[in-house]
N, CA, C and O of each residue as an XYZ file, in Angstrom:
500
protein
N       1.967    -11.928    -11.630
C       0.930    -11.785    -10.612
C       0.041    -10.596    -10.952
O       0.515     -9.562    -11.422
N      -1.256    -10.761    -10.705
C      -2.209     -9.672    -10.915
C      -2.686     -9.169     -9.549
O      -2.935     -9.952     -8.632
N      -2.804     -7.858     -9.440
C      -3.174     -7.249     -8.164
C      -4.469     -6.463     -8.327
O      -4.647     -5.727     -9.298
N      -5.356     -6.628     -7.375
C      -6.647     -5.942     -7.392
C      -6.839     -5.223     -6.071
O      -7.071     -5.851     -5.038
N      -6.740     -3.910     -6.110
C      -6.946     -3.112     -4.897
C      -8.417     -2.759     -4.739
O      -9.130     -2.555     -5.721
N      -8.852     -2.691     -3.506
C     -10.239     -2.337     -3.220
C     -10.341     -1.715     -1.845
O      -9.384     -1.722     -1.071
N     -11.525     -1.171     -1.548
C     -11.772     -0.634     -0.222
C     -11.765      0.873     -0.121
O     -12.031      1.424      0.948
N     -11.467      1.549     -1.211
C     -11.481      3.005     -1.181
C     -12.896      3.551     -1.033
O     -13.880      2.825     -1.169
N     -12.970      4.838     -0.754
C     -14.264      5.458     -0.617
C     -14.156      6.874     -0.097
O     -13.064      7.431      0.018
N     -15.298      7.442      0.214
C     -15.382      8.789      0.754
C     -15.519      8.718      2.270
O     -16.452      8.098      2.782
N     -14.611      9.338      2.976
C     -14.653      9.338      4.428
C     -14.399     10.750      4.943
O     -13.924     11.627      4.222
N     -14.727     10.931      6.194
C     -14.496     12.227      6.837
C     -13.151     12.216      7.577
O     -12.618     11.152      7.891
N     -12.621     13.381      7.844
C     -11.375     13.430      8.641
C     -11.539     12.702      9.957
O     -12.607     12.731     10.569
N     -10.493     12.060     10.379
C     -10.326     11.233     11.571
C     -11.012      9.877     11.447
O     -10.901      9.049     12.352
N     -11.710      9.638     10.357
C     -12.281      8.316     10.118
C     -11.198      7.301      9.824
O     -10.030      7.652      9.660
N     -11.593      6.037      9.759
C     -10.699      4.952      9.407
C     -11.195      4.240      8.154
O     -12.379      4.274      7.818
N     -10.263      3.602      7.484
C     -10.596      2.858      6.269
C      -9.529      1.780      6.087
O      -8.356      1.991      6.395
N      -9.954      0.634      5.585
C      -8.994     -0.433      5.320
C      -9.020     -0.774      3.832
O     -10.069     -1.090      3.270
N      -7.871     -0.704      3.222
C      -7.730     -1.108      1.832
C      -7.234     -2.544      1.763
O      -6.500     -3.009      2.635
N      -7.647     -3.230      0.717
C      -7.202     -4.592      0.491
C      -6.588     -4.684     -0.903
O      -6.983     -3.971     -1.825
N      -5.634     -5.561     -1.028
C      -5.006     -5.831     -2.311
C      -4.939     -7.341     -2.464
O      -4.133     -8.006     -1.813
N      -5.784     -7.874     -3.321
C      -5.837     -9.311     -3.527
C      -5.032     -9.682     -4.756
O      -5.188     -9.082     -5.820
N      -4.179    -10.664     -4.605
C      -3.332    -11.103     -5.710
C      -3.851    -12.386     -6.304
O      -4.488    -13.196     -5.631
N      -3.569    -12.553     -7.568
C      -3.906    -13.802     -8.243
C      -2.801    -14.130     -9.239
O      -2.053    -13.256     -9.678
N      -2.721    -15.379     -9.574
C      -1.728    -15.798    -10.555
C      -0.496    -16.423     -9.952
O       0.039    -17.398    -10.479
N      -0.048    -15.866     -8.854
C       1.109    -16.405     -8.142
C       0.930    -16.126     -6.667
O       0.240    -15.169     -6.316
N       1.511    -16.905     -5.801
C       1.408    -16.632     -4.365
C       2.200    -15.399     -3.991
O       3.343    -15.237     -4.418
N       1.601    -14.529     -3.199
C       2.295    -13.278     -2.850
C       3.407    -13.509     -1.834
O       4.178    -12.596     -1.537
N       3.491    -14.722     -1.303
C       4.508    -14.980     -0.284
C       5.922    -14.777     -0.808
O       6.861    -14.644     -0.022
N       6.084    -14.752     -2.125
C       7.422    -14.573     -2.679
C       7.744    -13.100     -2.925
O       8.861    -12.764     -3.317
N       6.759    -12.217     -2.693
C       6.923    -10.814     -3.030
C       7.002     -9.919     -1.803
O       6.359    -10.173     -0.785
N       7.802     -8.870     -1.922
C       7.655     -7.715     -1.069
C       6.475     -6.917     -1.611
O       6.377     -6.678     -2.815
N       5.583     -6.507     -0.717
C       4.396     -5.785     -1.153
C       4.442     -4.354     -0.643
O       4.911     -4.076      0.461
N       3.943     -3.459     -1.479
C       3.961     -2.055     -1.086
C       2.655     -1.355     -1.418
O       1.879     -1.815     -2.256
N       2.432     -0.249     -0.755
C       1.329      0.666     -1.072
C       1.921      2.010     -1.438
O       2.827      2.507     -0.769
N       1.410      2.583     -2.491
C       1.760      3.916     -2.927
C       0.475      4.706     -3.119
O      -0.616      4.138     -3.171
N       0.613      6.005     -3.224
C      -0.556      6.825     -3.483
C      -0.189      7.977     -4.395
O       0.959      8.421     -4.443
N      -1.192      8.448     -5.116
C      -0.991      9.565     -6.031
C      -2.149     10.523     -5.899
O      -3.285     10.193     -6.239
N      -1.860     11.705     -5.407
C      -2.863     12.750     -5.282
C      -2.979     13.486     -6.622
O      -2.044     13.451     -7.422
N      -4.094     14.139     -6.874
C      -4.273     14.851     -8.152
C      -3.158     15.851     -8.407
O      -2.857     16.697     -7.565
N      -2.549     15.742     -9.581
C      -1.492     16.666     -9.959
C      -0.161     16.434     -9.307
O       0.754     17.245     -9.449
N      -0.035     15.317     -8.582
C       1.228     15.052     -7.881
C       1.810     13.729     -8.324
O       1.154     12.940     -9.005
N       3.042     13.496     -7.929
C       3.704     12.252     -8.263
C       3.214     11.124     -7.347
O       2.613     11.355     -6.297
N       3.492      9.913     -7.784
C       3.147      8.753     -6.968
C       4.136      8.647     -5.818
O       5.348      8.626     -6.029
N       3.619      8.580     -4.617
C       4.448      8.565     -3.425
C       4.357      7.245     -2.671
O       3.320      6.582     -2.660
N       5.444      6.892     -2.057
C       5.498      5.699     -1.222
C       4.655      5.889      0.036
O       4.642      6.968      0.629
N       3.959      4.839      0.431
C       3.178      4.875      1.672
C       3.740      3.869      2.682
O       4.073      4.226      3.812
N       3.839      2.599      2.250
C       4.289      1.566      3.164
C       4.705      0.347      2.359
O       4.279      0.162      1.219
N       5.537     -0.473      2.964
C       5.870     -1.740      2.337
C       6.142     -2.790      3.412
O       6.496     -2.475      4.548
N       5.965     -4.045      3.012
C       6.098     -5.156      3.952
C       6.814     -6.281      3.241
O       6.519     -6.590      2.087
N       7.759     -6.891      3.937
C       8.500     -7.975      3.306
C       7.662     -9.251      3.301
O       6.515     -9.236      3.749
N       8.203    -10.326      2.813
C       7.420    -11.514      2.500
C       6.701    -12.110      3.706
O       5.606    -12.654      3.567
N       7.308    -12.011      4.887
C       6.677    -12.648      6.044
C       6.199    -11.636      7.087
O       5.806    -12.018      8.189
N       6.233    -10.360      6.744
C       5.776     -9.333      7.676
C       6.784     -8.946      8.730
O       6.467     -8.178      9.638
N       7.993     -9.465      8.627
C       8.987     -9.186      9.636
C       9.735     -7.893      9.449
O      10.465     -7.464     10.342
N       9.569     -7.273      8.320
C      10.271     -6.017      8.015
C       9.276     -5.090      7.345
O       8.793     -5.368      6.248
N       8.978     -4.003      8.002
C       7.963     -3.058      7.531
C       8.532     -1.649      7.558
O       9.298     -1.298      8.455
N       8.161     -0.856      6.590
C       8.556      0.552      6.625
C       7.372      1.413      6.203
O       6.486      0.961      5.477
N       7.370      2.659      6.669
C       6.293      3.595      6.388
C       6.874      4.944      5.984
O       7.979      5.309      6.384
N       6.116      5.664      5.196
C       6.434      7.053      4.951
C       6.195      7.828      6.244
O       5.307      7.487      7.025
N       6.983      8.858      6.461
C       6.842      9.643      7.689
C       5.433     10.230      7.830
O       4.922     10.385      8.939
N       4.827     10.547      6.713
C       3.524     11.195      6.730
C       2.396     10.298      7.234
O       1.333     10.792      7.611
N       2.618      8.984      7.243
C       1.572      8.060      7.678
C       1.967      7.258      8.907
O       1.153      6.520      9.461
N       3.208      7.402      9.330
C       3.691      6.628     10.456
C       2.857      6.904     11.701
O       2.597      8.055     12.051
N       2.449      5.833     12.357
C       1.609      5.964     13.544
C       0.121      5.985     13.254
O      -0.693      5.836     14.165
N      -0.243      6.172     11.983
C      -1.664      6.212     11.609
C      -2.058      5.041     10.708
O      -3.180      4.542     10.788
N      -1.136      4.609      9.855
C      -1.417      3.529      8.914
C      -0.676      2.269      9.343
O       0.403      2.330      9.931
N      -1.281      1.129      9.035
C      -0.661     -0.158      9.325
C      -0.783     -1.059      8.099
O      -1.880     -1.302      7.598
N       0.351     -1.543      7.630
C       0.342     -2.494      6.527
C       0.462     -3.897      7.099
O       1.207     -4.123      8.053
N      -0.257     -4.823      6.528
C      -0.191     -6.210      6.975
C      -0.460     -7.112      5.775
O      -0.896     -6.657      4.718
N      -0.193     -8.378      5.960
C      -0.444     -9.319      4.882
C      -0.919    -10.642      5.437
O      -0.583    -11.032      6.556
N      -1.713    -11.327      4.621
C      -2.165    -12.671      4.923
C      -1.802    -13.506      3.701
O      -2.546    -13.534      2.721
N      -0.674    -14.175      3.756
C      -0.225    -14.934      2.599
C      -1.182    -16.084      2.277
O      -1.299    -16.495      1.122
N      -1.859    -16.595      3.293
C      -2.823    -17.659      3.048
C      -4.006    -17.202      2.208
O      -4.589    -17.981      1.454
N      -4.354    -15.908      2.353
C      -5.442    -15.334      1.567
C      -4.916    -14.564      0.356
O      -5.683    -13.973     -0.403
N      -3.584    -14.584      0.191
C      -2.986    -13.874     -0.943
C      -3.383    -12.406     -0.969
O      -3.646    -11.847     -2.034
N      -3.427    -11.791      0.192
C      -3.947    -10.436      0.312
C      -3.063     -9.587      1.220
O      -2.538    -10.060      2.228
N      -2.915     -8.335      0.838
C      -2.216     -7.335      1.635
C      -3.224     -6.259      2.023
O      -4.132     -5.934      1.258
N      -3.051     -5.718      3.209
C      -4.010     -4.726      3.718
C      -3.285     -3.437      4.082
O      -2.090     -3.428      4.374
N      -4.043     -2.359      4.056
C      -3.556     -1.098      4.565
C      -4.661     -0.514      5.457
O      -5.669     -0.001      4.971
N      -4.445     -0.606      6.752
C      -5.374     -0.026      7.716
C      -5.009      1.434      7.887
O      -3.876      1.753      8.248
N      -5.951      2.321      7.634
C      -5.700      3.753      7.713
C      -6.582      4.364      8.794
O      -7.809      4.326      8.702
N      -5.965      4.912      9.790
C      -6.673      5.562     10.887
C      -6.380      7.059     10.899
O      -5.414      7.526     10.296
N      -7.228      7.790     11.590
C      -7.036      9.246     11.750
C      -6.781      9.907     10.391
O      -5.832     10.676     10.237
N      -7.611      9.610      9.439
C      -7.401     10.118      8.084
C      -7.471     11.637      8.028
O      -8.251     12.264      8.745
N      -6.659     12.208      7.179
C      -6.580     13.655      7.011
C      -6.921     14.014      5.569
O      -6.899     13.162      4.681
N      -7.236     15.287      5.351
C      -7.551     15.759      4.001
C      -6.415     15.389      3.032
O      -6.659     14.992      1.892
N      -5.181     15.526      3.507
C      -4.038     15.294      2.629
C      -3.796     13.815      2.314
O      -2.894     13.491      1.541
N      -4.579     12.926      2.897
C      -4.499     11.515      2.534
C      -5.317     11.191      1.292
O      -5.270     10.069      0.789
N      -6.058     12.159      0.803
C      -6.850     11.969     -0.418
C      -5.943     11.651     -1.589
O      -5.030     12.415     -1.903
N      -6.196     10.523     -2.234
C      -5.351     10.085     -3.341
C      -5.902      8.771     -3.899
O      -6.773      8.134     -3.307
N      -5.371      8.396     -5.039
C      -5.575      7.045     -5.530
C      -4.469      6.180     -4.918
O      -3.285      6.503     -5.014
N      -4.873      5.096     -4.298
C      -3.915      4.207     -3.622
C      -3.675      2.991     -4.499
O      -4.611      2.359     -4.990
N      -2.409      2.683     -4.682
C      -1.997      1.550     -5.494
C      -1.223      0.545     -4.652
O      -0.401      0.913     -3.812
N      -1.504     -0.734     -4.896
C      -0.647     -1.752     -4.300
C       0.325     -2.228     -5.373
O       0.043     -2.173     -6.570
N       1.448     -2.685     -4.915
C       2.516     -3.081     -5.808
C       3.274     -4.271     -5.233
O       3.276     -4.501     -4.023
N       3.913     -5.020     -6.119
C       4.660     -6.196     -5.708
C       6.049     -6.170     -6.310
O       6.246     -5.725     -7.441
N       6.993     -6.645     -5.549
C       8.375     -6.681     -6.016
C       9.022     -7.989     -5.599
O       8.775     -8.508     -4.510
N       9.854     -8.508     -6.488
C      10.625     -9.703     -6.161
C      11.920     -9.351     -5.438
O      12.667    -10.233     -5.016
N      12.176     -8.051     -5.299
C      13.407     -7.627     -4.624
C      13.315     -7.864     -3.119
O      12.231     -7.908     -2.539
N      14.464     -8.011     -2.523
C      14.590     -7.923     -1.073
C      15.138     -6.544     -0.767
O      16.265     -6.223     -1.143
N      14.355     -5.734     -0.091
C      14.775     -4.361      0.182
C      15.566     -4.313      1.474
O      15.142     -4.819      2.512
N      16.718     -3.694      1.378
C      17.525     -3.461      2.573
C      17.309     -2.069      3.114
O      17.754     -1.740      4.214
N      16.623     -1.251      2.334
C      16.205      0.072      2.797
C      14.701      0.104      2.882
O      14.053     -0.933      3.023
N      14.140      1.306      2.795
C      12.705      1.467      2.985
C      11.874      0.955      1.823
O      10.691      0.658      1.996
N      12.467      0.844      0.642
C      11.707      0.380     -0.514
C      10.760      1.423     -1.031
O       9.630      1.101     -1.398
N      11.189      2.676     -1.072
C      10.316      3.782     -1.443
C      10.276      4.077     -2.930
O       9.449      4.870     -3.380
N      11.150      3.457     -3.693
C      11.237      3.746     -5.119
C      10.219      2.931     -5.894
O      10.302      1.704     -5.951
N       9.265      3.616     -6.486
C       8.201      2.935     -7.231
C       8.777      2.116     -8.385
O       8.192      1.108     -8.780
N       9.907      2.539     -8.923
C      10.530      1.838    -10.034
C      11.056      0.465     -9.676
O      11.385     -0.327    -10.559
N      11.139      0.175     -8.380
C      11.647     -1.128     -7.949
C      10.542     -2.165     -7.809
O      10.805     -3.312     -7.447
N       9.311     -1.769     -8.093
C       8.180     -2.695     -8.002
C       7.749     -3.062     -9.416
O       7.481     -2.196    -10.248
N       7.690     -4.356     -9.666
C       7.424     -4.824    -11.028
C       5.938     -4.907    -11.366
O       5.565     -4.806    -12.535
N       5.108     -5.085    -10.381
C       3.689     -5.341    -10.628
C       2.839     -4.346     -9.836
O       3.127     -4.010     -8.687
N       1.769     -3.890    -10.513
C       0.912     -2.864     -9.917
C      -0.561     -3.215    -10.098
O      -0.972     -3.795    -11.103
N      -1.336     -2.840     -9.085
C      -2.777     -2.939     -9.189
C      -3.327     -1.682     -9.845
O      -2.573     -0.775    -10.197
N      -4.633     -1.634    -10.007
C      -5.255     -0.566    -10.771
C      -5.551      0.692     -9.933
O      -5.881      1.737    -10.495
N      -5.441      0.606     -8.637
C      -5.673      1.773     -7.796
C      -7.095      1.828     -7.260
O      -8.043      1.391     -7.911
N      -7.216      2.371     -6.070
C      -8.531      2.585     -5.460
C      -8.517      3.987     -4.847
O      -7.556      4.370     -4.179
N      -9.584      4.742     -5.078
C      -9.625      6.152     -4.690
C     -10.088      6.303     -3.245
O     -11.116      5.757     -2.842
N      -9.314      7.048     -2.487
C      -9.686      7.425     -1.128
C      -9.852      8.940     -1.096
O      -8.926      9.683     -1.423
N     -11.017      9.379     -0.707
C     -11.302     10.809     -0.603
C     -11.663     11.137      0.826
O     -12.604     10.578      1.388
N     -10.910     12.044      1.406
C     -11.164     12.491      2.768
C     -11.727     13.897      2.677
O     -11.041     14.839      2.281
N     -12.982     14.013      3.051
C     -13.658     15.303      2.909
C     -14.715     15.441      3.997
O     -15.311     14.458      4.437
N     -14.932     16.680      4.420
C     -15.984     16.938      5.391
C     -17.262     17.383      4.698
O     -18.264     17.648      5.362
């Protein structure tokens, strides 16, 4: 499966932004989908993940209550709605896909087999 993330941009603090991750090659309904982010000079961190039908979702503590992950299997697309953005949300955001069934939060980037190219989100005043 190929993943194409989009929707990044320059926003101000407390603004909202929605990222999209469109898949091609295979239906995403068979995958657990995740979002990760990597700030300059830092490691890639888990943001959120959603199981195949949206019935099991987990978030990093840093985004809980502000970000919402969702998926539309009919459109082969996963979304990340980001509200109340903060300076520290600035990063390149990556979507990822895994054939695993996660019984935990699914925070380990090594457990995701497929990655998109990333989209840059910059939060600045």
